[in-house]
Amino acid sequence: MQPIRIGILGMGTVGGGTAKLLSENAQEITRRLGREVRISMAASHNTDRIRKLCPSDTVVSDDVFQVARSADVDIVVELIGGTDTAREVVLCAIENGKHVVTANKKLLAEYGNEIFALAAEKNVMVMFEAAVAGGIPIIKALREGLAANRIKSVAGIINGTSNFILSNMRSHGSPFAEVLKQAQELGYAEADPTFDIEGHDAAHKLSIMSALAFGTPINFQHCYLEGISKLESQDIRYAEELGYRIKLLGITRKTDEGIELRVHPTLVPECRLLAQVEGVMNAVLVQSNMVGETLYYGAGAGAAPTASAVVADIIDTARLMHAASEQRVPPLAFRCNEQLPVLPIDEITSSYYLRVSAQDKPGVVANIGRILAEQSISIEALLQKGVINHENAEIVILTHQSKEKHIKAAIAQIEALEHVFEPVMMLRMESLHG
Amino acid sequence: MQPIRIGILGMGTVGGGTAKLLSENAQEITRRLGREVRISMAASHNTDRIRKLCPSDTVVSDDVFQVARSADVDIVVELIGGTDTAREVVLCAIENGKHVVTANKKLLAEYGNEIFALAAEKNVMVMFEAAVAGGIPIIKALREGLAANRIKSVAGIINGTSNFILSNMRSHGSPFAEVLKQAQELGYAEADPTFDIEGHDAAHKLSIMSALAFGTPINFQHCYLEGISKLESQDIRYAEELGYRIKLLGITRKTDEGIELRVHPTLVPECRLLAQVEGVMNAVLVQSNMVGETLYYGAGAGAAPTASAVVADIIDTARLMHAASEQRVPPLAFRCNEQLPVLPIDEITSSYYLRVSAQDKPGVVANIGRILAEQSISIEALLQKGVINHENAEIVILTHQSKEKHIKAAIAQIEALEHVFEPVMMLRMESLHG
């Protein structure tokens, strides 16, 4: 059979990794697919890098649009990142009847609905396994492996930078700023780490998984997000004393009222596998109505793991390039989406961790207890810690489930108490059962 | 579009679960697939159960061959188990041009090569996600999700009964026989538990995964197996003191000399996720050359989890029923298999746990050390425990890597020592890295 002709856009870390993988594993890929995968064209502003990394017969270009329009390309592999050129060139490739494989979570989170609509019109495939959790085949699991289930929730550690920072804050007892610096030195965090540590990256990935899980359009614009930079060392420590670890989780859940879609630091019982995921590794836990819980773990980033997902998509696309649309899995798993409301964060239900800084005076705990009781919030655990010459105390409370608006009302009242002198630290807790 | 017409063979636990799933999740399945999945026929010796569990328009039969030959069936779903009738009826269905979905690991381990050959000849699909690790989509991960990788090894907890027993032996410090009895009372173990606790069931599943991982025919007949019934409580305890947990693992690994294919109780460092998998849950760890390690966790048995995998296969098959063979993933992942030798157990390389029961006399440890050194086996850790009025001792040794034949030669010499009065307990240890 004729080789599959791919055109790679972008020759950065992932582009280079993809070229390298296709060369190193060429023999096994051909044994699986029954035909060769050939890089017929590649475009990058760094054409030298293409010449260095791609086969000698690859047509080299500095114009991604040339590749997107080329008659010598079956599948366009978009690895330039960002949303400006990436969006334009992906739409251009689809207009020209090319199938698209992309690793670009931001592009899909922000423009996926537009891109998938055009792809349906033009009857081409858009594949994106690499966009979520790197090399873990979680998109395939959600779209195909769990297709017999009604999915109830998805909760994932889907940002390696944040997980590295949280793991090291716990294992070394170090403050956030120090571990961030270390992560930057190791290349696990960018010079401007905002995108990772404030949850934007996780929100992109979560929005994609949520659409796949529940059959909705992508709802990134409604995703609630809260990062890890606000965490203090003692929160990690208190959580641990109480049997929990703090993880930056992306959580999406279908309730009778609508979809929860939120990224925030979360206390997870330490006995749960998700709590044991350390360093830059990723993991996604899916709760479904038939199979129950399944978990998928692996490297969420890096050249080779991401290329692993990109090339798996190329292989899948190569098989079904000439298939009828009903023979393919729809990009967002369902043949027809239904728009479900995304719940405002105040309407979600969760358990909570509260840390109250107060002067160590009689009555403070009693007052806090009274305020929580008035909001019908019951207490699961309470820990009081003396700090600074025992004049001040930190009171840590774990609550049972409550609507977020009630916990916020309680917090406002606690902060107004006479001896409470700092804003209350509030974190969400998840048992991750169902 | 016309509904997909399935014929279910067998209406036991999994058959009933499949009928129930298809009814309960019908709406979501149709939304995904774009057409309805209809049970047009079902056969079981218990026809009343079919009438009770299947839709009223299902044609009821007590003859599985009638379903396998019926013109009203597109996909035959074999859920009768065993190998006699199952083999005959699956071959009959294929002969009649039916696609087959099966949950039957024993059938595939023993007759898969024959079945897949006939399926290729007749250009039909044979799908078997449910045959390994129940509801975990591990077959899909190995066949498709990791298709860009050269897979190096697969190690799995793939027998829930054994894992339940080992988990409870550890958490309650109970002896094997007592926990087995408890497992039987809870329905986690059969009246005759041999098939599960001696590793046969795990060997079936491992043989299938090994073929998928490395592109070989199924090599079940060469699988080495060793069960958990020989374990003593103190082995679990000593392992834990040394930072390990004992799991019944199925391990397959590609080496320069051939394929390792073995099921046995294994010490796993407790920091590894696989060590944290408790109770009846399953998990499979895959090491690949690009993505590195990925792990898949979930329920390995039960009506609903198994049905989840069966129906995912039905959906996949329904999509590609009329596709050309090159548009489908080959059943064993590769278009052409290559026979690689399966290494005899004596030729594998592993680390080892040895427990030596000896009289507490001077020189015993020195003699053991000398014997190991003569076989070029180095010691990672050594623990000596006094037992029975301090007259006898148990010496526990963890070794570094060695060929199994060398450790066995050393054990023979240790057992011949004057003060050693019991056979040496030997267990394998795996770091599970690569």
mmCIF file of N, CA and C in Angstrom, chain B residues 104-214:
data_model
loop_
_atom_site.group_PDB
_atom_site.id
_atom_site.type_symbol
_atom_site.label_atom_id
_atom_site.label_comp_id
_atom_site.label_asym_id
_atom_site.label_seq_id
_atom_site.Cartn_x
_atom_site.Cartn_y
_atom_site.Cartn_z
ATOM 1 N N ASN B 104 -14.189 -14.522 26.733
ATOM 2 C CA ASN B 104 -13.682 -15.831 27.141
ATOM 3 C C ASN B 104 -12.153 -15.915 27.033
ATOM 4 N N LYS B 105 -11.475 -15.640 28.143
ATOM 5 C CA LYS B 105 -10.006 -15.626 28.149
ATOM 6 C C LYS B 105 -9.402 -17.006 27.920
ATOM 7 N N LYS B 106 -10.068 -18.013 28.501
ATOM 8 C CA LYS B 106 -9.551 -19.378 28.367
ATOM 9 C C LYS B 106 -9.613 -19.805 26.902
ATOM 10 N N LEU B 107 -10.715 -19.502 26.268
ATOM 11 C CA LEU B 107 -10.888 -19.844 24.854
ATOM 12 C C LEU B 107 -9.787 -19.207 24.003
ATOM 13 N N LEU B 108 -9.536 -17.909 24.239
ATOM 14 C CA LEU B 108 -8.547 -17.209 23.415
ATOM 15 C C LEU B 108 -7.132 -17.649 23.762
ATOM 16 N N ALA B 109 -6.865 -17.865 25.053
ATOM 17 C CA ALA B 109 -5.517 -18.301 25.445
ATOM 18 C C ALA B 109 -5.200 -19.646 24.792
ATOM 19 N N GLU B 110 -6.188 -20.521 24.747
ATOM 20 C CA GLU B 110 -5.926 -21.877 24.246
ATOM 21 C C GLU B 110 -6.148 -22.028 22.736
ATOM 22 N N TYR B 111 -7.164 -21.322 22.208
ATOM 23 C CA TYR B 111 -7.506 -21.508 20.787
ATOM 24 C C TYR B 111 -7.522 -20.205 19.991
ATOM 25 N N GLY B 112 -6.992 -19.135 20.578
ATOM 26 C CA GLY B 112 -7.037 -17.832 19.909
ATOM 27 C C GLY B 112 -6.363 -17.847 18.542
ATOM 28 N N ASN B 113 -5.220 -18.493 18.434
ATOM 29 C CA ASN B 113 -4.496 -18.488 17.155
ATOM 30 C C ASN B 113 -5.348 -19.108 16.051
ATOM 31 N N GLU B 114 -5.999 -20.197 16.371
ATOM 32 C CA GLU B 114 -6.894 -20.853 15.408
ATOM 33 C C GLU B 114 -8.088 -19.948 15.052
ATOM 34 N N ILE B 115 -8.670 -19.343 16.091
ATOM 35 C CA ILE B 115 -9.851 -18.495 15.894
ATOM 36 C C ILE B 115 -9.509 -17.262 15.060
ATOM 37 N N PHE B 116 -8.378 -16.610 15.382
ATOM 38 C CA PHE B 116 -8.002 -15.401 14.642
ATOM 39 C C PHE B 116 -7.642 -15.729 13.186
ATOM 40 N N ALA B 117 -7.069 -16.903 12.964
ATOM 41 C CA ALA B 117 -6.731 -17.297 11.591
ATOM 42 C C ALA B 117 -7.992 -17.466 10.754
ATOM 43 N N LEU B 118 -8.987 -18.121 11.329
ATOM 44 C CA LEU B 118 -10.236 -18.308 10.584
ATOM 45 C C LEU B 118 -10.940 -16.960 10.372
ATOM 46 N N ALA B 119 -10.880 -16.093 11.397
ATOM 47 C CA ALA B 119 -11.522 -14.773 11.279
ATOM 48 C C ALA B 119 -10.881 -13.965 10.154
ATOM 49 N N ALA B 120 -9.557 -14.084 10.011
ATOM 50 C CA ALA B 120 -8.864 -13.361 8.936
ATOM 51 C C ALA B 120 -9.320 -13.882 7.576
ATOM 52 N N GLU B 121 -9.435 -15.192 7.496
ATOM 53 C CA GLU B 121 -9.862 -15.820 6.252
ATOM 54 C C GLU B 121 -11.280 -15.378 5.868
ATOM 55 N N LYS B 122 -12.145 -15.278 6.870
ATOM 56 C CA LYS B 122 -13.549 -14.935 6.613
ATOM 57 C C LYS B 122 -13.799 -13.429 6.682
ATOM 58 N N ASN B 123 -12.736 -12.664 6.961
ATOM 59 C CA ASN B 123 -12.828 -11.205 7.027
ATOM 60 C C ASN B 123 -13.865 -10.705 8.035
ATOM 61 N N VAL B 124 -13.863 -11.329 9.213
ATOM 62 C CA VAL B 124 -14.735 -10.837 10.284
ATOM 63 C C VAL B 124 -13.880 -10.418 11.492
ATOM 64 N N MET B 125 -14.494 -9.635 12.360
ATOM 65 C CA MET B 125 -13.791 -9.156 13.544
ATOM 66 C C MET B 125 -14.035 -10.094 14.726
ATOM 67 N N VAL B 126 -12.996 -10.274 15.552
ATOM 68 C CA VAL B 126 -13.154 -10.972 16.834
ATOM 69 C C VAL B 126 -12.622 -10.030 17.906
ATOM 70 N N MET B 127 -13.484 -9.607 18.786
ATOM 71 C CA MET B 127 -13.123 -8.598 19.785
ATOM 72 C C MET B 127 -13.203 -9.199 21.185
ATOM 73 N N PHE B 128 -12.342 -8.764 22.094
ATOM 74 C CA PHE B 128 -12.235 -9.482 23.374
ATOM 75 C C PHE B 128 -11.750 -8.596 24.522
ATOM 76 N N GLU B 129 -12.170 -7.339 24.521
ATOM 77 C CA GLU B 129 -11.776 -6.428 25.609
ATOM 78 C C GLU B 129 -12.119 -7.023 26.971
ATOM 79 N N ALA B 130 -13.263 -7.695 27.073
ATOM 80 C CA ALA B 130 -13.736 -8.210 28.359
ATOM 81 C C ALA B 130 -12.929 -9.415 28.847
ATOM 82 N N ALA B 131 -12.099 -9.968 27.972
ATOM 83 C CA ALA B 131 -11.358 -11.172 28.361
ATOM 84 C C ALA B 131 -10.194 -10.861 29.304
ATOM 85 N N VAL B 132 -9.743 -9.628 29.337
ATOM 86 C CA VAL B 132 -8.602 -9.261 30.186
ATOM 87 C C VAL B 132 -8.968 -8.066 31.062
ATOM 88 N N ALA B 133 -8.839 -8.261 32.373
ATOM 89 C CA ALA B 133 -9.014 -7.164 33.328
ATOM 90 C C ALA B 133 -10.389 -6.506 33.224
ATOM 91 N N GLY B 134 -11.389 -7.313 32.946
ATOM 92 C CA GLY B 134 -12.792 -6.882 33.005
ATOM 93 C C GLY B 134 -13.058 -5.563 32.308
ATOM 94 N N GLY B 135 -13.454 -4.571 33.080
ATOM 95 C CA GLY B 135 -13.893 -3.308 32.503
ATOM 96 C C GLY B 135 -12.780 -2.329 32.159
ATOM 97 N N ILE B 136 -11.538 -2.649 32.492
ATOM 98 C CA ILE B 136 -10.425 -1.742 32.163
ATOM 99 C C ILE B 136 -10.147 -1.860 30.666
ATOM 100 N N PRO B 137 -10.130 -0.751 29.931
ATOM 101 C CA PRO B 137 -9.907 -0.865 28.480
ATOM 102 C C PRO B 137 -8.423 -1.070 28.143
ATOM 103 N N ILE B 138 -7.857 -2.153 28.644
ATOM 104 C CA ILE B 138 -6.425 -2.398 28.467
ATOM 105 C C ILE B 138 -6.117 -2.993 27.096
ATOM 106 N N ILE B 139 -7.052 -3.771 26.544
ATOM 107 C CA ILE B 139 -6.817 -4.319 25.207
ATOM 108 C C ILE B 139 -6.742 -3.162 24.204
ATOM 109 N N LYS B 140 -7.652 -2.230 24.346
ATOM 110 C CA LYS B 140 -7.651 -1.063 23.471
ATOM 111 C C LYS B 140 -6.369 -0.242 23.645
ATOM 112 N N ALA B 141 -5.922 -0.105 24.873
ATOM 113 C CA ALA B 141 -4.684 0.645 25.102
ATOM 114 C C ALA B 141 -3.508 -0.055 24.420
ATOM 115 N N LEU B 142 -3.411 -1.368 24.581
ATOM 116 C CA LEU B 142 -2.287 -2.098 23.989
ATOM 117 C C LEU B 142 -2.383 -2.118 22.453
ATOM 118 N N ARG B 143 -3.578 -2.283 21.924
ATOM 119 C CA ARG B 143 -3.740 -2.403 20.471
ATOM 120 C C ARG B 143 -3.684 -1.061 19.757
ATOM 121 N N GLU B 144 -4.193 -0.007 20.425
ATOM 122 C CA GLU B 144 -4.360 1.265 19.732
ATOM 123 C C GLU B 144 -3.677 2.426 20.452
ATOM 124 N N GLY B 145 -3.980 2.590 21.729
ATOM 125 C CA GLY B 145 -3.473 3.761 22.454
ATOM 126 C C GLY B 145 -1.957 3.834 22.466
ATOM 127 N N LEU B 146 -1.303 2.681 22.556
ATOM 128 C CA LEU B 146 0.163 2.647 22.625
ATOM 129 C C LEU B 146 0.785 2.217 21.297
ATOM 130 N N ALA B 147 0.006 2.323 20.210
ATOM 131 C CA ALA B 147 0.441 1.764 18.925
ATOM 132 C C ALA B 147 1.726 2.392 18.393
ATOM 133 N N ALA B 148 2.075 3.582 18.866
ATOM 134 C CA ALA B 148 3.292 4.241 18.370
ATOM 135 C C ALA B 148 4.550 3.769 19.098
ATOM 136 N N ASN B 149 4.364 2.923 20.097
ATOM 137 C CA ASN B 149 5.476 2.517 20.957
ATOM 138 C C ASN B 149 5.994 1.119 20.644
ATOM 139 N N ARG B 150 7.262 0.905 20.962
ATOM 140 C CA ARG B 150 7.709 -0.460 21.157
ATOM 141 C C ARG B 150 7.462 -0.794 22.621
ATOM 142 N N ILE B 151 6.607 -1.750 22.880
ATOM 143 C CA ILE B 151 6.292 -2.089 24.267
ATOM 144 C C ILE B 151 7.399 -2.977 24.819
ATOM 145 N N LYS B 152 7.841 -2.647 26.029
ATOM 146 C CA LYS B 152 8.956 -3.387 26.627
ATOM 147 C C LYS B 152 8.481 -4.450 27.611
ATOM 148 N N SER B 153 7.467 -4.085 28.404
ATOM 149 C CA SER B 153 6.963 -5.069 29.371
ATOM 150 C C SER B 153 5.550 -4.716 29.792
ATOM 151 N N VAL B 154 4.855 -5.726 30.263
ATOM 152 C CA VAL B 154 3.511 -5.559 30.828
ATOM 153 C C VAL B 154 3.499 -6.328 32.138
ATOM 154 N N ALA B 155 3.019 -5.692 33.190
ATOM 155 C CA ALA B 155 2.921 -6.372 34.483
ATOM 156 C C ALA B 155 1.571 -6.038 35.083
ATOM 157 N N GLY B 156 0.816 -7.062 35.445
ATOM 158 C CA GLY B 156 -0.536 -6.758 35.888
ATOM 159 C C GLY B 156 -1.019 -7.554 37.070
ATOM 160 N N ILE B 157 -1.848 -6.900 37.866
ATOM 161 C CA ILE B 157 -2.680 -7.580 38.861
ATOM 162 C C ILE B 157 -3.966 -7.888 38.122
ATOM 163 N N ILE B 158 -4.121 -9.134 37.679
ATOM 164 C CA ILE B 158 -5.203 -9.448 36.757
ATOM 165 C C ILE B 158 -6.060 -10.605 37.273
ATOM 166 N N ASN B 159 -5.941 -10.870 38.572
ATOM 167 C CA ASN B 159 -6.858 -11.827 39.190
ATOM 168 C C ASN B 159 -7.335 -11.243 40.523
ATOM 169 N N GLY B 160 -8.589 -10.837 40.542
ATOM 170 C CA GLY B 160 -9.146 -10.155 41.703
ATOM 171 C C GLY B 160 -9.196 -11.027 42.944
ATOM 172 N N THR B 161 -9.499 -12.300 42.766
ATOM 173 C CA THR B 161 -9.569 -13.224 43.904
ATOM 174 C C THR B 161 -8.239 -13.243 44.649
ATOM 175 N N SER B 162 -7.170 -13.440 43.910
ATOM 176 C CA SER B 162 -5.849 -13.502 44.534
ATOM 177 C C SER B 162 -5.487 -12.178 45.185
ATOM 178 N N ASN B 163 -5.836 -11.085 44.527
ATOM 179 C CA ASN B 163 -5.467 -9.795 45.106
ATOM 180 C C ASN B 163 -6.256 -9.510 46.376
ATOM 181 N N PHE B 164 -7.510 -9.945 46.404
ATOM 182 C CA PHE B 164 -8.302 -9.809 47.617
ATOM 183 C C PHE B 164 -7.653 -10.590 48.762
ATOM 184 N N ILE B 165 -7.247 -11.813 48.458
ATOM 185 C CA ILE B 165 -6.639 -12.647 49.506
ATOM 186 C C ILE B 165 -5.336 -12.021 50.000
ATOM 187 N N LEU B 166 -4.480 -11.597 49.087
ATOM 188 C CA LEU B 166 -3.199 -11.001 49.491
ATOM 189 C C LEU B 166 -3.415 -9.690 50.257
ATOM 190 N N SER B 167 -4.358 -8.881 49.817
ATOM 191 C CA SER B 167 -4.634 -7.613 50.513
ATOM 192 C C SER B 167 -5.066 -7.882 51.942
ATOM 193 N N ASN B 168 -5.953 -8.872 52.120
ATOM 194 C CA ASN B 168 -6.459 -9.146 53.460
ATOM 195 C C ASN B 168 -5.449 -9.879 54.335
ATOM 196 N N MET B 169 -4.625 -10.719 53.733
ATOM 197 C CA MET B 169 -3.544 -11.331 54.522
ATOM 198 C C MET B 169 -2.662 -10.226 55.107
ATOM 199 N N ARG B 170 -2.407 -9.194 54.313
ATOM 200 C CA ARG B 170 -1.545 -8.117 54.793
ATOM 201 C C ARG B 170 -2.260 -7.239 55.818
ATOM 202 N N SER B 171 -3.475 -6.792 55.477
ATOM 203 C CA SER B 171 -4.096 -5.797 56.359
ATOM 204 C C SER B 171 -4.553 -6.411 57.682
ATOM 205 N N HIS B 172 -4.895 -7.694 57.677
ATOM 206 C CA HIS B 172 -5.332 -8.315 58.934
ATOM 207 C C HIS B 172 -4.313 -9.284 59.513
ATOM 208 N N GLY B 173 -3.207 -9.490 58.830
ATOM 209 C CA GLY B 173 -2.213 -10.438 59.318
ATOM 210 C C GLY B 173 -2.733 -11.870 59.382
ATOM 211 N N SER B 174 -3.754 -12.171 58.600
ATOM 212 C CA SER B 174 -4.381 -13.500 58.686
ATOM 213 C C SER B 174 -3.676 -14.499 57.779
ATOM 214 N N PRO B 175 -3.765 -15.787 58.147
ATOM 215 C CA PRO B 175 -3.171 -16.810 57.284
ATOM 216 C C PRO B 175 -4.006 -17.021 56.019
ATOM 217 N N PHE B 176 -3.361 -17.585 55.005
ATOM 218 C CA PHE B 176 -3.973 -17.807 53.702
ATOM 219 C C PHE B 176 -5.335 -18.496 53.796
ATOM 220 N N ALA B 177 -5.374 -19.635 54.536
ATOM 221 C CA ALA B 177 -6.581 -20.468 54.543
ATOM 222 C C ALA B 177 -7.782 -19.696 55.078
ATOM 223 N N GLU B 178 -7.531 -18.867 56.089
ATOM 224 C CA GLU B 178 -8.618 -18.116 56.711
ATOM 225 C C GLU B 178 -9.178 -17.063 55.744
ATOM 226 N N VAL B 179 -8.275 -16.361 55.053
ATOM 227 C CA VAL B 179 -8.725 -15.316 54.124
ATOM 228 C C VAL B 179 -9.409 -15.942 52.919
ATOM 229 N N LEU B 180 -8.922 -17.096 52.500
ATOM 230 C CA LEU B 180 -9.576 -17.791 51.384
ATOM 231 C C LEU B 180 -11.026 -18.114 51.745
ATOM 232 N N LYS B 181 -11.211 -18.604 52.957
ATOM 233 C CA LYS B 181 -12.561 -18.945 53.407
ATOM 234 C C LYS B 181 -13.466 -17.703 53.376
ATOM 235 N N GLN B 182 -12.916 -16.594 53.854
ATOM 236 C CA GLN B 182 -13.665 -15.337 53.855
ATOM 237 C C GLN B 182 -14.017 -14.923 52.413
ATOM 238 N N ALA B 183 -13.051 -15.076 51.510
ATOM 239 C CA ALA B 183 -13.284 -14.724 50.098
ATOM 240 C C ALA B 183 -14.387 -15.596 49.515
ATOM 241 N N GLN B 184 -14.386 -16.857 49.912
ATOM 242 C CA GLN B 184 -15.431 -17.765 49.419
ATOM 243 C C GLN B 184 -16.797 -17.342 49.935
ATOM 244 N N GLU B 185 -16.850 -16.954 51.224
ATOM 245 C CA GLU B 185 -18.122 -16.515 51.795
ATOM 246 C C GLU B 185 -18.649 -15.261 51.104
ATOM 247 N N LEU B 186 -17.720 -14.381 50.696
ATOM 248 C CA LEU B 186 -18.128 -13.127 50.044
ATOM 249 C C LEU B 186 -18.402 -13.311 48.551
ATOM 250 N N GLY B 187 -18.167 -14.520 48.051
ATOM 251 C CA GLY B 187 -18.393 -14.758 46.624
ATOM 252 C C GLY B 187 -17.233 -14.300 45.748
ATOM 253 N N TYR B 188 -16.093 -13.947 46.348
ATOM 254 C CA TYR B 188 -14.925 -13.539 45.567
ATOM 255 C C TYR B 188 -14.072 -14.736 45.138
ATOM 256 N N ALA B 189 -14.322 -15.888 45.751
ATOM 257 C CA ALA B 189 -13.562 -17.080 45.365
ATOM 258 C C ALA B 189 -14.535 -18.238 45.156
ATOM 259 N N GLU B 190 -14.221 -19.096 44.223
ATOM 260 C CA GLU B 190 -15.050 -20.269 43.925
ATOM 261 C C GLU B 190 -14.872 -21.319 45.012
ATOM 262 N N ALA B 191 -15.811 -22.274 45.047
ATOM 263 C CA ALA B 191 -15.694 -23.404 45.974
ATOM 264 C C ALA B 191 -14.358 -24.123 45.728
ATOM 265 N N ASP B 192 -14.049 -24.379 44.455
ATOM 266 C CA ASP B 192 -12.701 -24.848 44.115
ATOM 267 C C ASP B 192 -11.927 -23.652 43.563
ATOM 268 N N PRO B 193 -11.065 -23.076 44.389
ATOM 269 C CA PRO B 193 -10.437 -21.808 44.001
ATOM 270 C C PRO B 193 -9.166 -21.973 43.158
ATOM 271 N N THR B 194 -8.815 -23.216 42.831
ATOM 272 C CA THR B 194 -7.526 -23.491 42.178
ATOM 273 C C THR B 194 -7.254 -22.585 40.981
ATOM 274 N N PHE B 195 -8.245 -22.483 40.114
ATOM 275 C CA PHE B 195 -8.099 -21.749 38.870
ATOM 276 C C PHE B 195 -7.609 -20.312 39.105
ATOM 277 N N ASP B 196 -8.131 -19.682 40.162
ATOM 278 C CA ASP B 196 -7.725 -18.314 40.476
ATOM 279 C C ASP B 196 -6.433 -18.246 41.273
ATOM 280 N N ILE B 197 -6.345 -19.022 42.358
ATOM 281 C CA ILE B 197 -5.223 -18.812 43.283
ATOM 282 C C ILE B 197 -3.937 -19.454 42.799
ATOM 283 N N GLU B 198 -4.045 -20.410 41.871
ATOM 284 C CA GLU B 198 -2.811 -21.006 41.353
ATOM 285 C C GLU B 198 -2.345 -20.347 40.059
ATOM 286 N N GLY B 199 -3.015 -19.286 39.656
ATOM 287 C CA GLY B 199 -2.486 -18.469 38.566
ATOM 288 C C GLY B 199 -2.963 -18.814 37.166
ATOM 289 N N HIS B 200 -3.840 -19.817 37.029
ATOM 290 C CA HIS B 200 -4.284 -20.198 35.676
ATOM 291 C C HIS B 200 -5.038 -19.061 34.987
ATOM 292 N N ASP B 201 -5.953 -18.456 35.726
ATOM 293 C CA ASP B 201 -6.760 -17.375 35.153
ATOM 294 C C ASP B 201 -5.853 -16.208 34.726
ATOM 295 N N ALA B 202 -4.915 -15.851 35.585
ATOM 296 C CA ALA B 202 -3.985 -14.765 35.252
ATOM 297 C C ALA B 202 -3.128 -15.137 34.041
ATOM 298 N N ALA B 203 -2.756 -16.403 33.940
ATOM 299 C CA ALA B 203 -1.924 -16.846 32.815
ATOM 300 C C ALA B 203 -2.683 -16.720 31.496
ATOM 301 N N HIS B 204 -3.967 -17.030 31.508
ATOM 302 C CA HIS B 204 -4.777 -16.837 30.302
ATOM 303 C C HIS B 204 -4.721 -15.387 29.847
ATOM 304 N N LYS B 205 -4.961 -14.492 30.801
ATOM 305 C CA LYS B 205 -5.030 -13.067 30.459
ATOM 306 C C LYS B 205 -3.655 -12.553 30.034
ATOM 307 N N LEU B 206 -2.634 -12.980 30.769
ATOM 308 C CA LEU B 206 -1.274 -12.517 30.450
ATOM 309 C C LEU B 206 -0.856 -12.958 29.051
ATOM 310 N N SER B 207 -1.196 -14.183 28.685
ATOM 311 C CA SER B 207 -0.812 -14.698 27.363
ATOM 312 C C SER B 207 -1.411 -13.834 26.255
ATOM 313 N N ILE B 208 -2.632 -13.406 26.465
ATOM 314 C CA ILE B 208 -3.284 -12.545 25.467
ATOM 315 C C ILE B 208 -2.574 -11.196 25.401
ATOM 316 N N MET B 209 -2.291 -10.598 26.561
ATOM 317 C CA MET B 209 -1.616 -9.294 26.565
ATOM 318 C C MET B 209 -0.223 -9.386 25.962
ATOM 319 N N SER B 210 0.466 -10.482 26.219
ATOM 320 C CA SER B 210 1.823 -10.639 25.697
ATOM 321 C C SER B 210 1.827 -10.644 24.170
ATOM 322 N N ALA B 211 0.883 -11.376 23.587
ATOM 323 C CA ALA B 211 0.792 -11.428 22.123
ATOM 324 C C ALA B 211 0.517 -10.038 21.556
ATOM 325 N N LEU B 212 -0.384 -9.300 22.214
ATOM 326 C CA LEU B 212 -0.719 -7.950 21.769
ATOM 327 C C LEU B 212 0.463 -6.994 21.890
ATOM 328 N N ALA B 213 1.218 -7.160 22.968
ATOM 329 C CA ALA B 213 2.313 -6.227 23.233
ATOM 330 C C ALA B 213 3.463 -6.423 22.254
ATOM 331 N N PHE B 214 3.753 -7.675 21.931
ATOM 332 C CA PHE B 214 4.986 -7.948 21.185
ATOM 333 C C PHE B 214 4.755 -8.456 19.769
#
